[in-house]
Coordinates of C-alpha atoms in Angstrom, one line a residue:
X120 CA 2.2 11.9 14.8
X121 CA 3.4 13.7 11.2
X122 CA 6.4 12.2 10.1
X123 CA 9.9 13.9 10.6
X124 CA 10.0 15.0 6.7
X125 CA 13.4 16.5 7.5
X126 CA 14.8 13.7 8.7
X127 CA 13.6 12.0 5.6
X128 CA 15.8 14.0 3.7
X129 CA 18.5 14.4 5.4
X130 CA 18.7 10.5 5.6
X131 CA 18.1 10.3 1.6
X132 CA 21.2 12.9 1.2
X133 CA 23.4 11.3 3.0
X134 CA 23.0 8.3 1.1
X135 CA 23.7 9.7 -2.2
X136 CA 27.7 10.1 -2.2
X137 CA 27.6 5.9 -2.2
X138 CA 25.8 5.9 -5.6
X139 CA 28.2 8.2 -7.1
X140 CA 25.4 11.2 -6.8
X141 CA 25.9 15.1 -5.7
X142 CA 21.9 15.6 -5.6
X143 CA 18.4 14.7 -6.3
X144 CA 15.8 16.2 -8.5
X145 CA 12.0 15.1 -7.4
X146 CA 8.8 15.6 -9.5
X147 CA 5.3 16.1 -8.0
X148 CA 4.5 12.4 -7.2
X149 CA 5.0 9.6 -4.1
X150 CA 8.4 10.1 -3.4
X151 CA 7.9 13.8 -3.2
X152 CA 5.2 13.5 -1.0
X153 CA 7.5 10.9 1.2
X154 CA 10.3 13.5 1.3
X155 CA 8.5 16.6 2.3
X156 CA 4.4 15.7 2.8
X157 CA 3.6 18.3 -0.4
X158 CA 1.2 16.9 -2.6
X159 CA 1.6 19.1 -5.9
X160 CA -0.7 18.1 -9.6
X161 CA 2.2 17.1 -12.3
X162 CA 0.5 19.4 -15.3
X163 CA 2.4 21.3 -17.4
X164 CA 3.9 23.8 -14.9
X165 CA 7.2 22.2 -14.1
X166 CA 7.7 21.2 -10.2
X167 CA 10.9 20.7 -8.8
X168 CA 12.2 20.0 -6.0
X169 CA 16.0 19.8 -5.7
X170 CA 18.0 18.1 -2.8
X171 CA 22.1 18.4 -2.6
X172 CA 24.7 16.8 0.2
X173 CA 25.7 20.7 0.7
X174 CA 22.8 23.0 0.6
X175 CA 19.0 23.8 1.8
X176 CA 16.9 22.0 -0.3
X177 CA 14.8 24.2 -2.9
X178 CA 11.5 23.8 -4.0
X179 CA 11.1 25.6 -7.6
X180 CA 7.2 25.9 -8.1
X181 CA 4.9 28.1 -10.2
X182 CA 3.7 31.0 -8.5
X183 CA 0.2 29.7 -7.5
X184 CA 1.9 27.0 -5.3
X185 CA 3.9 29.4 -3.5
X186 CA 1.6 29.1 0.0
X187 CA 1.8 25.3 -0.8
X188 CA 5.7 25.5 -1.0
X189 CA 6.3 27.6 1.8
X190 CA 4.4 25.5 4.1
X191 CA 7.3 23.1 4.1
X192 CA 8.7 21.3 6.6
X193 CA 12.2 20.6 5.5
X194 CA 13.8 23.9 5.7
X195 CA 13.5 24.1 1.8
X196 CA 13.9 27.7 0.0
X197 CA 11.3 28.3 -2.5
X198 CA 11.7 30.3 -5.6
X199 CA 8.7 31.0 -8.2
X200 CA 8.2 31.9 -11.3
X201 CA 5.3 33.2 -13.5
X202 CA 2.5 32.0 -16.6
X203 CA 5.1 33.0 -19.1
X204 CA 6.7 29.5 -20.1
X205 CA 9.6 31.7 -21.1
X206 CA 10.2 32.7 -17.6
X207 CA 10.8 29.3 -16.6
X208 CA 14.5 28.9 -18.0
X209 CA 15.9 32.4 -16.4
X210 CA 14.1 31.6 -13.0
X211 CA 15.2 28.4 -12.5
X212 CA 18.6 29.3 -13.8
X213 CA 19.0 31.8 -10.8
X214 CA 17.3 29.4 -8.3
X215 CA 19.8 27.1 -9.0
X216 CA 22.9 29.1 -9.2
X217 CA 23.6 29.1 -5.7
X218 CA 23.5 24.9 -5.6
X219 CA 26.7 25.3 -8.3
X220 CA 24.4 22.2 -10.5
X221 CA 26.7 22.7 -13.7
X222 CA 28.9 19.6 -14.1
X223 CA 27.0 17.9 -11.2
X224 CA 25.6 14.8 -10.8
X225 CA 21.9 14.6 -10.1
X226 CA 19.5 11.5 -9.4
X227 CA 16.2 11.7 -11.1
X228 CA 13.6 9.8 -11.0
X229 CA 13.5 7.3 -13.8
X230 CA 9.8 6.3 -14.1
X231 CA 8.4 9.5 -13.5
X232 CA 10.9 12.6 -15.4
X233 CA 9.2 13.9 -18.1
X234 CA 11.3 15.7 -21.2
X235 CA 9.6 18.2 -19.8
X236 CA 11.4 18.8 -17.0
X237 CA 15.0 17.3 -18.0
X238 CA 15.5 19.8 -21.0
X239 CA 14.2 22.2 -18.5
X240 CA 17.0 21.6 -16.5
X241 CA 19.7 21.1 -19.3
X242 CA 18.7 24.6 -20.9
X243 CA 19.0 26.0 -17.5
X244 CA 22.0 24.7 -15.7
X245 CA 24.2 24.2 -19.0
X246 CA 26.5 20.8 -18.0
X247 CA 24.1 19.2 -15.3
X248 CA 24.6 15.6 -15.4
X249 CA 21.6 14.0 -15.0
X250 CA 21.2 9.9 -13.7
X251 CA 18.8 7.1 -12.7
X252 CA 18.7 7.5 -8.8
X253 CA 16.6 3.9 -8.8
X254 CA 19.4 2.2 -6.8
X255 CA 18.7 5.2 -4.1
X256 CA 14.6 5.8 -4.5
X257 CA 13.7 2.2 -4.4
X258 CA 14.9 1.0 -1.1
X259 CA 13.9 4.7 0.4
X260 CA 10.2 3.6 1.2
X261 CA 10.0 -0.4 1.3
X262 CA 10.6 -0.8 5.0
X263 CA 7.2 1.1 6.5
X264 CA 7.4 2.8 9.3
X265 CA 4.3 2.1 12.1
X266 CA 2.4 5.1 11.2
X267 CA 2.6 4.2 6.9
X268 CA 1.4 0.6 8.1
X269 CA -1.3 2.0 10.0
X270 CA -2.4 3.8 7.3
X271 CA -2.3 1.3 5.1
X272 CA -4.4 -0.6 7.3
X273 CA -6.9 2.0 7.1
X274 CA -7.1 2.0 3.9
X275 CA -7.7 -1.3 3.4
X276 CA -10.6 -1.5 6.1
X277 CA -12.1 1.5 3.7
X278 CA -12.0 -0.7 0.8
X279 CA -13.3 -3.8 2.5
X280 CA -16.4 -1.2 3.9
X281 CA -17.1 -0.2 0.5
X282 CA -16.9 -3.1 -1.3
X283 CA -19.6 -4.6 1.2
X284 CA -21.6 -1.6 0.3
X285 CA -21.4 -2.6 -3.3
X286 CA -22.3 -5.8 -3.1
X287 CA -26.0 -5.4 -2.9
X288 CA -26.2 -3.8 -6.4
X289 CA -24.5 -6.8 -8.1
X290 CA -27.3 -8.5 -10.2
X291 CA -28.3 -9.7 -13.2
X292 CA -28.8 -7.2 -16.4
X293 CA -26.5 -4.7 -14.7
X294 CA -23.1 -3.9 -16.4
X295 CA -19.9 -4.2 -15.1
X296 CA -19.6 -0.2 -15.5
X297 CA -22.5 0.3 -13.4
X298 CA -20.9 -1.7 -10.7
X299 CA -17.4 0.4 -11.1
X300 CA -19.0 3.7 -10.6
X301 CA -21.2 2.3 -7.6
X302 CA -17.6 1.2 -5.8
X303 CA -16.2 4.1 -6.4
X304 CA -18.6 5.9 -4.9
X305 CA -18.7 3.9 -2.1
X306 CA -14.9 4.1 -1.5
X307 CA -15.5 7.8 -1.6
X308 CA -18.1 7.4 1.2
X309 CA -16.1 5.0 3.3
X310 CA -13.3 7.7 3.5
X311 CA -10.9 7.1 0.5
X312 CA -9.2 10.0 -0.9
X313 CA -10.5 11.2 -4.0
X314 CA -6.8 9.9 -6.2
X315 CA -7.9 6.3 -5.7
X316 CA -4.7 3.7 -6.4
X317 CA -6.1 3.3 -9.7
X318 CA -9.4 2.6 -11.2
X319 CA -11.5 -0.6 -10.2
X320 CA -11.2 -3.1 -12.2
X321 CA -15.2 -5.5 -12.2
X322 CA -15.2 -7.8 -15.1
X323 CA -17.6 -10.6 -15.8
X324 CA -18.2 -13.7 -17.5
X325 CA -15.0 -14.2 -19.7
X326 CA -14.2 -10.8 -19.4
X327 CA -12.4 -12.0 -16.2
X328 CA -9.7 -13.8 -18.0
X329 CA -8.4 -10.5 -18.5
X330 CA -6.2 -9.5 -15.6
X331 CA -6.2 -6.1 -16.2
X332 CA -9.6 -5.8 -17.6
X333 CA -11.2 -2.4 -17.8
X334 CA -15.1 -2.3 -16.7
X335 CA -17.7 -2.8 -20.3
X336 CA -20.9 -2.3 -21.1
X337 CA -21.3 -6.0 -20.3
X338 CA -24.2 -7.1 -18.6
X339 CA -24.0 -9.5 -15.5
X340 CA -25.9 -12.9 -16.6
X341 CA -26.2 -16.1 -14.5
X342 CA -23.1 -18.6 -14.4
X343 CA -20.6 -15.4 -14.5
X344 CA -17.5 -15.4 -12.9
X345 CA -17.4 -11.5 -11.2
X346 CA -13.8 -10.0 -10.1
X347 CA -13.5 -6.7 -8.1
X348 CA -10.3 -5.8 -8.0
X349 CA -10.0 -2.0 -5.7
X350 CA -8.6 -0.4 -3.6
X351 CA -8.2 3.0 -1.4
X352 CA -6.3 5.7 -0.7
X353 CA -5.6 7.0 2.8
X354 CA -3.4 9.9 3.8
X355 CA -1.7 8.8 0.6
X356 CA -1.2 5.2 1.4
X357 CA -3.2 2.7 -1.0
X358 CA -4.6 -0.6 -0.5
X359 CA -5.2 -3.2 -3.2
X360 CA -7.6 -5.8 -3.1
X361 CA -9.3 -8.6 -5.2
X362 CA -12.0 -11.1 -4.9
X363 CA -13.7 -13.5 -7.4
X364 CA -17.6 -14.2 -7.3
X365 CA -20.0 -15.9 -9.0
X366 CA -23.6 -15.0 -9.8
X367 CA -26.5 -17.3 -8.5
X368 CA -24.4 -20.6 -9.8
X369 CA -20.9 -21.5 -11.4
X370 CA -19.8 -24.6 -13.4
X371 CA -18.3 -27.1 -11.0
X372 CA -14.8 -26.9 -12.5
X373 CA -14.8 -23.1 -12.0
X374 CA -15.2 -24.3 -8.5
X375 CA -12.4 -26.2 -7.8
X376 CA -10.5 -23.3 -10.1
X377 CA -11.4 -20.8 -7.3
X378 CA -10.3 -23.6 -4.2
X379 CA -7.3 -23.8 -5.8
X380 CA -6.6 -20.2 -6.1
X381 CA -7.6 -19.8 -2.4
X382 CA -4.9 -22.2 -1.7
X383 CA -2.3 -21.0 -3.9
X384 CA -2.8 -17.3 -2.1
X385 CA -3.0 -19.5 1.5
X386 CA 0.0 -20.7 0.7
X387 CA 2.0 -17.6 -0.6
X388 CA 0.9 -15.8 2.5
X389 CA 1.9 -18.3 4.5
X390 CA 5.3 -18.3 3.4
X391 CA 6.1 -14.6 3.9
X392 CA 8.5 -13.6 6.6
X393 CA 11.3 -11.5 7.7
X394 CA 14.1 -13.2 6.0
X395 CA 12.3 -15.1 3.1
X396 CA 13.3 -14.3 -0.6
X397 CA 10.4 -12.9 -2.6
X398 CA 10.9 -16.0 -4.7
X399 CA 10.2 -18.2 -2.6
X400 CA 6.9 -16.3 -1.9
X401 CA 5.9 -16.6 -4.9
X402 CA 6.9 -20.3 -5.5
X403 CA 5.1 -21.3 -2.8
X404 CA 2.0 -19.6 -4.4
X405 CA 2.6 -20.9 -8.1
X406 CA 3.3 -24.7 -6.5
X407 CA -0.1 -24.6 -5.8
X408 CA -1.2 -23.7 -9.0
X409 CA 0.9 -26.1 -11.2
X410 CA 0.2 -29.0 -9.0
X411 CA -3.4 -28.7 -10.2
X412 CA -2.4 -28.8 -13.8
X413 CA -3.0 -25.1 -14.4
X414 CA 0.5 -23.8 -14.4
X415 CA 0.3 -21.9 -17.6
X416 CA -2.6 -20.2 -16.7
X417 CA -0.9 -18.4 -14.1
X418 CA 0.6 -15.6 -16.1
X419 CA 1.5 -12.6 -13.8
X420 CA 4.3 -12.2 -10.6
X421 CA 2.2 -13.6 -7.1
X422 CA 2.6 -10.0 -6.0
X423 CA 3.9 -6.3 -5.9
X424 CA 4.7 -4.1 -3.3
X425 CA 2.2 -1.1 -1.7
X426 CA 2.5 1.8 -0.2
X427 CA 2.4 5.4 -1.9
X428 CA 1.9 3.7 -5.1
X429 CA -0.2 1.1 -6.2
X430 CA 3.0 -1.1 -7.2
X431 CA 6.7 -0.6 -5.6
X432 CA 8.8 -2.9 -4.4
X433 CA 9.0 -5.3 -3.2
X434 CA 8.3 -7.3 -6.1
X435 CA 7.1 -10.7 -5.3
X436 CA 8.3 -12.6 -8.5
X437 CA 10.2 -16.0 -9.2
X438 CA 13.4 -14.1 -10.3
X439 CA 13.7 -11.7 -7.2
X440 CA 16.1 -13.0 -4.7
X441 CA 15.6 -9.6 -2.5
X442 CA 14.8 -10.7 0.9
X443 CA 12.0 -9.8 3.1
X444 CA 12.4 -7.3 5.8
X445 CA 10.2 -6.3 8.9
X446 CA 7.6 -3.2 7.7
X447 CA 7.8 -4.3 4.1
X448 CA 4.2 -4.8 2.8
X449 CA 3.1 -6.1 -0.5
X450 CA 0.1 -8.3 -2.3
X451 CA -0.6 -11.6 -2.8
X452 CA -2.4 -12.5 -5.8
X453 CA -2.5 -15.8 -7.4
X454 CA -5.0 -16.1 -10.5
X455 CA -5.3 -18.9 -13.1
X456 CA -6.9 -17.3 -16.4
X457 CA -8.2 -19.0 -19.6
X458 CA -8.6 -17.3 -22.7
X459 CA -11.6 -16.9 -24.0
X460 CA -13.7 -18.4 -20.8
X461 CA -13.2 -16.7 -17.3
X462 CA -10.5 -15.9 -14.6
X463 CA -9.9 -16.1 -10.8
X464 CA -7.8 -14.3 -8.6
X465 CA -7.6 -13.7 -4.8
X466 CA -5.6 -11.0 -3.4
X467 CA -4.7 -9.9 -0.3
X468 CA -2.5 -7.6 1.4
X469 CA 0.5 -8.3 4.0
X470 CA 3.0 -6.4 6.3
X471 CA 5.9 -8.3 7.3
X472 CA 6.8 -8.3 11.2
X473 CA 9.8 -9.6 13.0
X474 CA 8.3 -12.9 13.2
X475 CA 6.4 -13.4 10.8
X476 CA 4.0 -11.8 8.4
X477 CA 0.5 -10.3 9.2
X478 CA -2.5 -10.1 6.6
X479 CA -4.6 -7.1 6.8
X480 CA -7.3 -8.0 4.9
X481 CA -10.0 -10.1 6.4
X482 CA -12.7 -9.8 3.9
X483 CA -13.9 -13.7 3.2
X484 CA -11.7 -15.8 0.1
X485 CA -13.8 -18.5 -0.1
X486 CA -16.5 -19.1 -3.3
X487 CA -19.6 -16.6 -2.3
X488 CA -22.2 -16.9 -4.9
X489 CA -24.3 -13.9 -5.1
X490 CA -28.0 -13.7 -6.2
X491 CA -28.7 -12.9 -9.9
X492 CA -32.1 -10.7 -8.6

C-alpha cells in the first residue's frame, strides 16, 4: 500500500505555525521523497518544492522533470522553466507570486540548501525570510510507519544475501577494493537500489582501526582483522550493517577484543525500548567496553538512526536524553579501535515496538574465521 503523500503534507503544514514558520522550501533528497514519493538528482538545475499553511503546494522543476512533477500525488502545481540559467530568477518569481513569499518566513533544510538555491530564492522573492526548519524535519520521519519498517527489513535481508555472496571471494592476496566492488555487485544482485546508503566500507589488517576507512589497494594476509561495513537500499529505505572477521587465525587478544564487542552490542540492544533515553542505550553498550579496560578506544556514539538516510535521528549517544518511541529504528555499533594495530565493530539494526525492541539482523556476531585460500 503507497503511502498517503498528501497526508504527509498536510500533517507537516499544520505543524509549522508552532515553530514560528509560514512555509517550507524542500530540495531533491529524503525528506522530499518522504513528502511527495518524487525522487529528483540534486545537479545544478535548481529543484524546489514549496509547501505553505494557505496554498497548493508547488513543485518548481526544470523543464525535463515536468512528467516527473506532474505525476504527483499531493495536489502540487508545477511550473517550469528552461536551459537558460537566466530564466530561472523570472520563472520562479512568477511561480511564487501567488504564495505572497516576500516577508515570509520559510523553513529550509539546514543540512542540505545549497547557496544555490537560497540566493535563488532571495533574488527572486525580494524579502523572503529564510530559517532552519530542523526543529520541524527531524521529528517528521523518526517514528516509522509499518510499511517504512518493512522496508527496512527488506533491505537488510538484501544486505545480509549479499554479503553471504561475498564471502567466498575473501582470501589471501586479494585487496580490500576487490572485495568492495564484489559487495556491491552483489547488493545489486540481491535487489538493492542502485543509490546504495553509502559506499562499503572492507578494511583489513590495521586498516580496521579506522572507523570510517575507505577500501585500499591492501592485500588480505593471514592474522588480519576484516570489517564489512554495508548496507542497502530498498524503495529508498537503507540498512546498515557491520561485521568483523578474521582470516585463517587471529591473535588471542584480538579475540577476547571481538567477545567483548559482541557483548557491548548484546548489551546495547538489550537495553532499547519504548521509553528508554538514547543514553542509556548507549551506556549500556560503552559499560561493556570500559569494564574491559578499553574505554578510550571506543571513540564514536553506540548508534544513529536509519531510514531514508543512512544517519537521522535518533542518535544513540551519551548526551541524548530524547526518549525512545515505538517505530523508531536505529544501529547499534560498539567498536574498540587501536591506532596503528586493528579494529572491531559489530553492528546491527533495531526497530523499537511497544514492548520492547526487535533486531532485524540475524546474520551471525560471533568470531568467524575465514580461510586465507
Amino acid at each position: 500500500m503507497a503511502p498517503d503523500y498528501a497526508q504527509r503534507v498536510s500533517r507537516l503544514t499544520q505543524s509549522l505555525p508552532a515553530q514560528g514558520l509560514d512555509g517550507l522550501i524542500l530540495i531533491p533528497g529524503p525528506n522530499l521523497r518522504y513528502c511527495t514519493g518524487l525522487s529528483f538528482h540534486l545537479m545544478g538545475r535548481p529543484t524546489l518544492a514549496i509547501l505553505t499553511v494557505d496554498h497548493a503546494p508547488l513543485l518548481f522543476v526544470p523543464e525535463l522533470e515536468r512528467d516527473k512533477a506532474e505525476a504527483n500525488a499531493i495536489g502540487a502545481v508545477v511550473k517550469t522553466y528552461g536551459e537558460d540559467p537566466a530564466a530561472r530568477q523570472p520563472a520562479l518569481a512568477a511561480a511564487a507570486a501567488p504564495l505572497g513569499l516576500a516577508r515570509r518566513r520559510m523553513g529550509v533544510e539546514p543540512l542540505r540548501m545549497r547557496w544555490l538555491e537560497e540566493r535563488l530564492l532571495e533574488e527572486a522573492v525580494p524579502g523572503i525570510q529564510l530559517q532552519s526548519a530542523e526543529s520541524v524535519l527531524e521529528p517528521m520521519r523518526t517514528e516509522k510507519a509499518p510499511d517504512e519498517v518493512a522496508a527496512i527489513e527488506r533491505a537488510v535481508a538484501v544486505a545480509q544475501k549479499a554479503l553471504e555472496q561475498t564471502l567466498p571471494s575473501v582470501r589471501s592476496g586479494v585487496s580490500e577494493l576487490e572485495l568492495a566492488s564484489e559487495l556491491t555487485l552483489q547488493l545489486l544482485r540481491a535487489g538493492s537500489e542502485t543509490e546504495l546508503p553509502f559506499s562499503p566500507i572492507v578494511a583489513s589488517g590495521p586498516n580496521t582501526a579506522l572507523p570510517h576507512a575507505v577500501p585500499t589497494e591492501r592485500l588480505l594476509q593471514a592474522g588480519d582483522l576484516l570489517i564489512f561495513d554495508w548496507g542497502a537500499t530498498v524503495d529508498g529505505y537503507i540498512s546498515d550493517l557491520t561485521r568483523t572477521f578474521a582470516i585463517d587465525r587471529l591473535a588471542a587478544e584480538w579475540k577476547r577484543i571481538h567477545a567483548i564487542v559482541v557483548d557491548a552490542n548484546a548489551a546495547g540492544r538489550a537495553a532499547a525500548g519504548p521509553g528508554v533515553a538514547c543514553r542509556t542505550v548507549d551506556a549500556a553498550a560503552r559499560a561493556v567496553i570500559e569494564a574491559s579496560g578499553y574505554g578510550p578506544a571506543f571513540v564514536h556514539r553506540t548508534g544513529h538512526g536509519i531510514g531514508l538516510e543512512a544517519h537521522e535521528a535518533p542518535y544513540i549517544r551519551g548526551d541524548n536524553t530524547a526518549i525512545l518511541g515505538p517505530g523508531m529504528t536505529f544501529t547499534v555499533e560498539p567498536g574498540i579501535y587501536l591506532a596503528g594495530q586493528g579494529g572491531v565493530r559489530v553492528e546491527d539494526n533495531i526497530v523499537i515496538t511497544a514492548d520492547g525492541a526487535s533486531t532485524l539482523s540475524t546474520l551471525p556476531r560471533a568470531l568467524q574465521i575465514l580461510p586465507a585460500g
